[in-house]
């Protein structure tokens, strides 16, 4: 359709091609939901060396050309592949992208700058498609709005492009030496860019997206409010408050069909909200596999997470000596900082049959955890959106969360008077508040099983599909084009 809204996502990650976290989930799933909403949404990302060969072999070359990056003149190839009805474009440059991992190199600033410049050059080589909106994700694509306005804004077709910049995690901003401004970005002759990118004696790529984009979004409404404060603002709160009128929080979703206890082949037994007997079987089998006491009358709390400070694990460690004294068990699945791995290993050895720890990331085992657990601990210090609470609810496992970011937006606290709710929550980053909330959940599980079952069914009925997110993004895009 000639008048169909055309949107191009620019990102470093998109599942199933490249993923280290939630960014890959969003850019792999949201475009498909936008397609169903009538938007021609496509994605452009680097052609990483880590992309599975089955996808690399299916890519079709589109064009090759040169990209100027300061004094460098670099090769750029453009390839394409349609996956699940969505067109993906891949920026090819083996020097920058044929590596063993996505990030963590000394020249990441140069790699990101090349990608951002290449995105805009690629627009001239996409037959039948020219986006009206460029949707840029995290600091890896934050320079796209900068280059668009400073270097391409005078060109006829580029002049009317609108830009959206989405913050997935404000903590990671891409800060580099001020030397990069001229030697890497080629923007030393652009005083506005120099000013908008500056952070003390360095340059900050994310500030480019925050200052230049026509609209800014985050991955939950609560996080959009939080990042305007000193505690969560990561030194960007002044910009975010100045641009608060173009800042919106839109809650992420999950692929509901991919997390379905009635069809998930990783589970010990299948089940639905109408017949929860399979969930009891999953719990029994998981307890046995982990070496825990096989008991239905004891609630099993799970923790499925990267083991990092952000996830609030200090609170869990502080109360671990008290949890085995309660009528509950704890099973941990994850990998990360050594201090947390050591702590959970220690407590698993100290309390055999009550605490278990699997220090690895295993996708199939994680699904067994979601299906076999009664509750999941997510006491995050901060959480832009979070997906584990949504996944857990799909499997009828009730979240115990701290009220921050997307956790606050997606989990409704249990109301003992009305029976409403999908989990339990506490407000302050405090170990005693976490312990009190765990005890409250245990009390409901042990003392009022009908209420617990209602909560499970409420959680399983919650709609976290991408449809609602797609509707809100579509409205945002159309609003920008009318402005």
GROMACS .gro file of N, CA and C in nm, residues 101-213:
model
  339
  101UNK      N    1   3.160  -1.186   1.972
  101UNK     CA    2   3.050  -1.139   2.057
  101UNK      C    3   3.002  -1.004   2.005
  102UNK      N    4   2.891  -0.957   2.058
  102UNK     CA    5   2.831  -0.833   2.008
  102UNK      C    6   2.903  -0.710   2.061
  103UNK      N    7   2.940  -0.713   2.189
  103UNK     CA    8   2.995  -0.594   2.254
  103UNK      C    9   3.123  -0.630   2.330
  104UNK      N   10   3.181  -0.524   2.387
  104UNK     CA   11   3.295  -0.544   2.477
  104UNK      C   12   3.430  -0.527   2.410
  105UNK      N   13   3.435  -0.449   2.302
  105UNK     CA   14   3.561  -0.426   2.232
  105UNK      C   15   3.606  -0.281   2.250
  106UNK      N   16   3.737  -0.260   2.239
  106UNK     CA   17   3.792  -0.125   2.257
  106UNK      C   18   3.739  -0.027   2.154
  107UNK      N   19   3.701  -0.077   2.037
  107UNK     CA   20   3.653   0.013   1.931
  107UNK      C   21   3.500   0.012   1.919
  108UNK      N   22   3.429  -0.022   2.025
  108UNK     CA   23   3.282  -0.024   2.020
  108UNK      C   24   3.226   0.111   1.976
  109UNK      N   25   3.289   0.220   2.020
  109UNK     CA   26   3.241   0.353   1.981
  109UNK      C   27   3.248   0.375   1.831
  110UNK      N   28   3.354   0.323   1.768
  110UNK     CA   29   3.369   0.335   1.623
  110UNK      C   30   3.272   0.242   1.551
  111UNK      N   31   3.253   0.121   1.603
  111UNK     CA   32   3.161   0.025   1.542
  111UNK      C   33   3.018   0.080   1.541
  112UNK      N   34   2.978   0.140   1.653
  112UNK     CA   35   2.844   0.198   1.665
  112UNK      C   36   2.828   0.317   1.572
  113UNK      N   37   2.931   0.401   1.563
  113UNK     CA   38   2.924   0.518   1.475
  113UNK      C   39   2.910   0.474   1.329
  114UNK      N   40   2.986   0.372   1.290
  114UNK     CA   41   2.976   0.320   1.153
  114UNK      C   42   2.835   0.269   1.126
  115UNK      N   43   2.781   0.192   1.219
  115UNK     CA   44   2.646   0.139   1.200
  115UNK      C   45   2.545   0.252   1.184
  116UNK      N   46   2.554   0.354   1.269
  116UNK     CA   47   2.458   0.465   1.264
  116UNK      C   48   2.464   0.538   1.131
  117UNK      N   49   2.584   0.563   1.083
  117UNK     CA   50   2.600   0.630   0.954
  117UNK      C   51   2.552   0.539   0.841
  118UNK      N   52   2.584   0.409   0.853
  118UNK     CA   53   2.544   0.314   0.749
  118UNK      C   54   2.393   0.301   0.738
  119UNK      N   55   2.323   0.308   0.850
  119UNK     CA   56   2.176   0.299   0.848
  119UNK      C   57   2.119   0.404   0.754
  120UNK      N   58   2.168   0.526   0.764
  120UNK     CA   59   2.115   0.635   0.681
  120UNK      C   60   2.156   0.618   0.535
  121UNK      N   61   2.276   0.569   0.510
  121UNK     CA   62   2.318   0.543   0.372
  121UNK      C   63   2.238   0.430   0.310
  122UNK      N   64   2.200   0.332   0.391
  122UNK     CA   65   2.125   0.217   0.340
  122UNK      C   66   1.986   0.253   0.292
  123UNK      N   67   1.931   0.363   0.341
  123UNK     CA   68   1.794   0.400   0.303
  123UNK      C   69   1.780   0.420   0.153
  124UNK      N   70   1.888   0.459   0.088
  124UNK     CA   71   1.883   0.481  -0.056
  124UNK      C   72   1.892   0.350  -0.135
  125UNK      N   73   1.906   0.238  -0.065
  125UNK     CA   74   1.927   0.109  -0.133
  125UNK      C   75   1.823   0.005  -0.090
  126UNK      N   76   1.705   0.051  -0.053
  126UNK     CA   77   1.597  -0.040  -0.012
  126UNK      C   78   1.482  -0.028  -0.111
  127UNK      N   79   1.480  -0.109  -0.215
  127UNK     CA   80   1.376  -0.096  -0.319
  127UNK      C   81   1.235  -0.106  -0.262
  128UNK      N   82   1.152  -0.009  -0.297
  128UNK     CA   83   1.012  -0.011  -0.256
  128UNK      C   84   0.988   0.024  -0.111
  129UNK      N   85   1.091   0.068  -0.042
  129UNK     CA   86   1.074   0.100   0.100
  129UNK      C   87   1.160   0.219   0.138
  130UNK      N   88   1.095   0.323   0.188
  130UNK     CA   89   1.166   0.437   0.246
  130UNK      C   90   1.088   0.479   0.371
  131UNK      N   91   1.150   0.468   0.489
  131UNK     CA   92   1.075   0.488   0.613
  131UNK      C   93   1.036   0.633   0.637
  132UNK      N   94   0.919   0.649   0.694
  132UNK     CA   95   0.877   0.782   0.740
  132UNK      C   96   0.918   0.803   0.885
  133UNK      N   97   0.944   0.692   0.955
  133UNK     CA   98   0.989   0.699   1.094
  133UNK      C   99   1.109   0.606   1.112
  134UNK      N  100   1.214   0.658   1.174
  134UNK     CA  101   1.327   0.576   1.217
  134UNK      C  102   1.316   0.557   1.367
  135UNK      N  103   1.305   0.432   1.409
  135UNK     CA  104   1.289   0.401   1.551
  135UNK      C  105   1.422   0.342   1.600
  136UNK      N  106   1.494   0.420   1.679
  136UNK     CA  107   1.631   0.387   1.719
  136UNK      C  108   1.633   0.338   1.864
  137UNK      N  109   1.711   0.233   1.887
  137UNK     CA  110   1.707   0.165   2.017
  137UNK      C  111   1.840   0.169   2.089
  138UNK      N  112   1.838   0.226   2.209
  138UNK     CA  113   1.952   0.233   2.299
  138UNK      C  114   2.071   0.305   2.238
  139UNK      N  115   2.180   0.314   2.314
  139UNK     CA  116   2.291   0.400   2.273
  139UNK      C  117   2.357   0.353   2.143
  140UNK      N  118   2.338   0.226   2.107
  140UNK     CA  119   2.400   0.174   1.986
  140UNK      C  120   2.343   0.238   1.860
  141UNK      N  121   2.224   0.296   1.868
  141UNK     CA  122   2.163   0.363   1.752
  141UNK      C  123   2.132   0.509   1.782
  142UNK      N  124   2.187   0.561   1.892
  142UNK     CA  125   2.153   0.698   1.935
  142UNK      C  126   2.211   0.805   1.844
  143UNK      N  127   2.313   0.770   1.765
  143UNK     CA  128   2.372   0.868   1.674
  143UNK      C  129   2.291   0.885   1.546
  144UNK      N  130   2.199   0.794   1.519
  144UNK     CA  131   2.120   0.805   1.395
  144UNK      C  132   2.045   0.937   1.388
  145UNK      N  133   1.972   0.979   1.493
  145UNK     CA  134   1.904   1.110   1.486
  145UNK      C  135   2.002   1.226   1.473
  146UNK      N  136   2.122   1.212   1.530
  146UNK     CA  137   2.223   1.319   1.521
  146UNK      C  138   2.269   1.333   1.377
  147UNK      N  139   2.311   1.223   1.317
  147UNK     CA  140   2.357   1.226   1.177
  147UNK      C  141   2.245   1.270   1.084
  148UNK      N  142   2.123   1.223   1.110
  148UNK     CA  143   2.011   1.259   1.023
  148UNK      C  144   1.994   1.410   1.017
  149UNK      N  145   1.994   1.475   1.132
  149UNK     CA  146   1.971   1.619   1.132
  149UNK      C  147   2.093   1.697   1.084
  150UNK      N  148   2.211   1.658   1.127
  150UNK     CA  149   2.330   1.738   1.097
  150UNK      C  150   2.382   1.716   0.955
  151UNK      N  151   2.377   1.593   0.905
  151UNK     CA  152   2.439   1.562   0.776
  151UNK      C  153   2.340   1.536   0.663
  152UNK      N  154   2.218   1.493   0.696
  152UNK     CA  155   2.124   1.452   0.591
  152UNK      C  156   1.998   1.537   0.588
  153UNK      N  157   1.981   1.627   0.682
  153UNK     CA  158   1.857   1.702   0.695
  153UNK      C  159   1.822   1.787   0.576
  154UNK      N  160   1.922   1.824   0.496
  154UNK     CA  161   1.895   1.908   0.380
  154UNK      C  162   1.849   1.832   0.258
  155UNK      N  163   1.865   1.700   0.259
  155UNK     CA  164   1.825   1.619   0.143
  155UNK      C  165   1.674   1.601   0.142
  156UNK      N  166   1.615   1.607   0.024
  156UNK     CA  167   1.468   1.608   0.012
  156UNK      C  168   1.401   1.492   0.084
  157UNK      N  169   1.444   1.368   0.054
  157UNK     CA  170   1.374   1.253   0.109
  157UNK      C  171   1.398   1.239   0.259
  158UNK      N  172   1.513   1.283   0.305
  158UNK     CA  173   1.548   1.267   0.446
  158UNK      C  174   1.484   1.374   0.534
  159UNK      N  175   1.448   1.485   0.474
  159UNK     CA  176   1.405   1.601   0.552
  159UNK      C  177   1.281   1.573   0.636
  160UNK      N  178   1.192   1.490   0.586
  160UNK     CA  179   1.065   1.467   0.655
  160UNK      C  180   1.064   1.343   0.745
  161UNK      N  181   1.177   1.274   0.755
  161UNK     CA  182   1.182   1.156   0.842
  161UNK      C  183   1.172   1.199   0.988
  162UNK      N  184   1.088   1.131   1.063
  162UNK     CA  185   1.077   1.153   1.207
  162UNK      C  186   1.156   1.043   1.280
  163UNK      N  187   1.205   1.077   1.400
  163UNK     CA  188   1.284   0.980   1.475
  163UNK      C  189   1.225   0.956   1.614
  164UNK      N  190   1.228   0.830   1.654
  164UNK     CA  191   1.189   0.789   1.789
  164UNK      C  192   1.311   0.721   1.851
  165UNK      N  193   1.342   0.757   1.974
  165UNK     CA  194   1.455   0.695   2.044
  165UNK      C  195   1.402   0.626   2.169
  166UNK      N  196   1.429   0.496   2.180
  166UNK     CA  197   1.382   0.418   2.294
  166UNK      C  198   1.496   0.384   2.388
  167UNK      N  199   1.475   0.415   2.515
  167UNK     CA  200   1.571   0.381   2.621
  167UNK      C  201   1.531   0.246   2.679
  168UNK      N  202   1.617   0.148   2.660
  168UNK     CA  203   1.591   0.017   2.720
  168UNK      C  204   1.656   0.006   2.858
  169UNK      N  205   1.771   0.069   2.873
  169UNK     CA  206   1.837   0.074   3.004
  169UNK      C  207   1.926   0.197   3.006
  170UNK      N  208   1.887   0.296   3.085
  170UNK     CA  209   1.957   0.424   3.087
  170UNK      C  210   2.098   0.414   3.144
  171UNK      N  211   2.126   0.305   3.213
  171UNK     CA  212   2.257   0.290   3.277
  171UNK      C  213   2.369   0.279   3.174
  172UNK      N  214   2.339   0.227   3.057
  172UNK     CA  215   2.440   0.208   2.953
  172UNK      C  216   2.422   0.315   2.846
  173UNK      N  217   2.519   0.408   2.837
  173UNK     CA  218   2.499   0.527   2.756
  173UNK      C  219   2.602   0.546   2.644
  174UNK      N  220   2.710   0.472   2.644
  174UNK     CA  221   2.811   0.488   2.540
  174UNK      C  222   2.890   0.617   2.558
  175UNK      N  223   2.979   0.619   2.655
  175UNK     CA  224   3.060   0.738   2.685
  175UNK      C  225   3.202   0.714   2.638
  176UNK      N  226   3.254   0.810   2.558
  176UNK     CA  227   3.386   0.795   2.499
  176UNK      C  228   3.464   0.926   2.506
  177UNK      N  229   3.591   0.915   2.475
  177UNK     CA  230   3.678   1.033   2.476
  177UNK      C  231   3.626   1.141   2.381
  178UNK      N  232   3.645   1.266   2.419
  178UNK     CA  233   3.603   1.377   2.333
  178UNK      C  234   3.677   1.374   2.200
  179UNK      N  235   3.790   1.306   2.196
  179UNK     CA  236   3.867   1.289   2.073
  179UNK      C  237   3.782   1.222   1.964
  180UNK      N  238   3.684   1.139   2.007
  180UNK     CA  239   3.599   1.069   1.911
  180UNK      C  240   3.516   1.164   1.826
  181UNK      N  241   3.484   1.281   1.879
  181UNK     CA  242   3.394   1.373   1.808
  181UNK      C  243   3.443   1.400   1.667
  182UNK      N  244   3.571   1.427   1.652
  182UNK     CA  245   3.625   1.454   1.520
  182UNK      C  246   3.682   1.331   1.453
  183UNK      N  247   3.764   1.255   1.526
  183UNK     CA  248   3.838   1.145   1.466
  183UNK      C  249   3.749   1.027   1.428
  184UNK      N  250   3.640   1.006   1.499
  184UNK     CA  251   3.552   0.892   1.471
  184UNK      C  252   3.419   0.937   1.411
  185UNK      N  253   3.354   1.032   1.475
  185UNK     CA  254   3.221   1.073   1.430
  185UNK      C  255   3.225   1.169   1.313
  186UNK      N  256   3.335   1.242   1.298
  186UNK     CA  257   3.342   1.342   1.191
  186UNK      C  258   3.251   1.459   1.215
  187UNK      N  259   3.226   1.492   1.342
  187UNK     CA  260   3.133   1.600   1.375
  187UNK      C  261   3.202   1.718   1.444
  188UNK      N  262   3.334   1.728   1.430
  188UNK     CA  263   3.405   1.836   1.498
  188UNK      C  264   3.370   1.972   1.439
  189UNK      N  265   3.318   1.975   1.318
  189UNK     CA  266   3.278   2.102   1.257
  189UNK      C  267   3.132   2.137   1.279
  190UNK      N  268   3.068   2.067   1.371
  190UNK     CA  269   2.925   2.088   1.397
  190UNK      C  270   2.907   2.124   1.544
  191UNK      N  271   2.908   2.253   1.575
  191UNK     CA  272   2.906   2.297   1.716
  191UNK      C  273   2.782   2.252   1.793
  192UNK      N  274   2.667   2.244   1.726
  192UNK     CA  275   2.546   2.199   1.796
  192UNK      C  276   2.561   2.054   1.842
  193UNK      N  277   2.614   1.970   1.754
  193UNK     CA  278   2.635   1.830   1.790
  193UNK      C  279   2.737   1.818   1.902
  194UNK      N  280   2.844   1.896   1.893
  194UNK     CA  281   2.946   1.893   1.998
  194UNK      C  282   2.886   1.928   2.133
  195UNK      N  283   2.797   2.025   2.134
  195UNK     CA  284   2.733   2.068   2.259
  195UNK      C  285   2.635   1.963   2.311
  196UNK      N  286   2.555   1.906   2.222
  196UNK     CA  287   2.450   1.813   2.265
  196UNK      C  288   2.505   1.676   2.305
  197UNK      N  289   2.624   1.642   2.255
  197UNK     CA  290   2.685   1.514   2.290
  197UNK      C  291   2.776   1.523   2.411
  198UNK      N  292   2.812   1.644   2.450
  198UNK     CA  293   2.913   1.664   2.554
  198UNK      C  294   2.864   1.618   2.692
  199UNK      N  295   2.955   1.552   2.764
  199UNK     CA  296   2.933   1.520   2.905
  199UNK      C  297   3.068   1.537   2.975
  200UNK      N  298   3.082   1.648   3.045
  200UNK     CA  299   3.208   1.685   3.107
  200UNK      C  300   3.316   1.691   2.999
  201UNK      N  301   3.425   1.614   3.012
  201UNK     CA  302   3.531   1.618   2.911
  201UNK      C  303   3.521   1.500   2.814
  202UNK      N  304   3.402   1.440   2.805
  202UNK     CA  305   3.380   1.325   2.716
  202UNK      C  306   3.260   1.352   2.627
  203UNK      N  307   3.230   1.257   2.539
  203UNK     CA  308   3.106   1.263   2.462
  203UNK      C  309   3.021   1.140   2.496
  204UNK      N  310   2.892   1.160   2.493
  204UNK     CA  311   2.796   1.059   2.536
  204UNK      C  312   2.698   1.034   2.422
  205UNK      N  313   2.706   0.914   2.362
  205UNK     CA  314   2.624   0.884   2.245
  205UNK      C  315   2.475   0.891   2.278
  206UNK      N  316   2.435   0.839   2.394
  206UNK     CA  317   2.292   0.838   2.426
  206UNK      C  318   2.236   0.979   2.433
  207UNK      N  319   2.316   1.074   2.478
  207UNK     CA  320   2.268   1.212   2.482
  207UNK      C  321   2.230   1.261   2.342
  208UNK      N  322   2.296   1.209   2.241
  208UNK     CA  323   2.257   1.244   2.105
  208UNK      C  324   2.115   1.204   2.075
  209UNK      N  325   2.078   1.079   2.110
  209UNK     CA  326   1.941   1.035   2.089
  209UNK      C  327   1.842   1.113   2.172
  210UNK      N  328   1.878   1.141   2.297
  210UNK     CA  329   1.787   1.213   2.386
  210UNK      C  330   1.764   1.356   2.341
  211UNK      N  331   1.867   1.419   2.286
  211UNK     CA  332   1.855   1.559   2.245
  211UNK      C  333   1.799   1.577   2.104
  212UNK      N  334   1.826   1.483   2.014
  212UNK     CA  335   1.791   1.502   1.873
  212UNK      C  336   1.663   1.433   1.830
  213UNK      N  337   1.621   1.326   1.898
  213UNK     CA  338   1.504   1.251   1.853
  213UNK      C  339   1.377   1.334   1.867
   0.00000   0.00000   0.00000
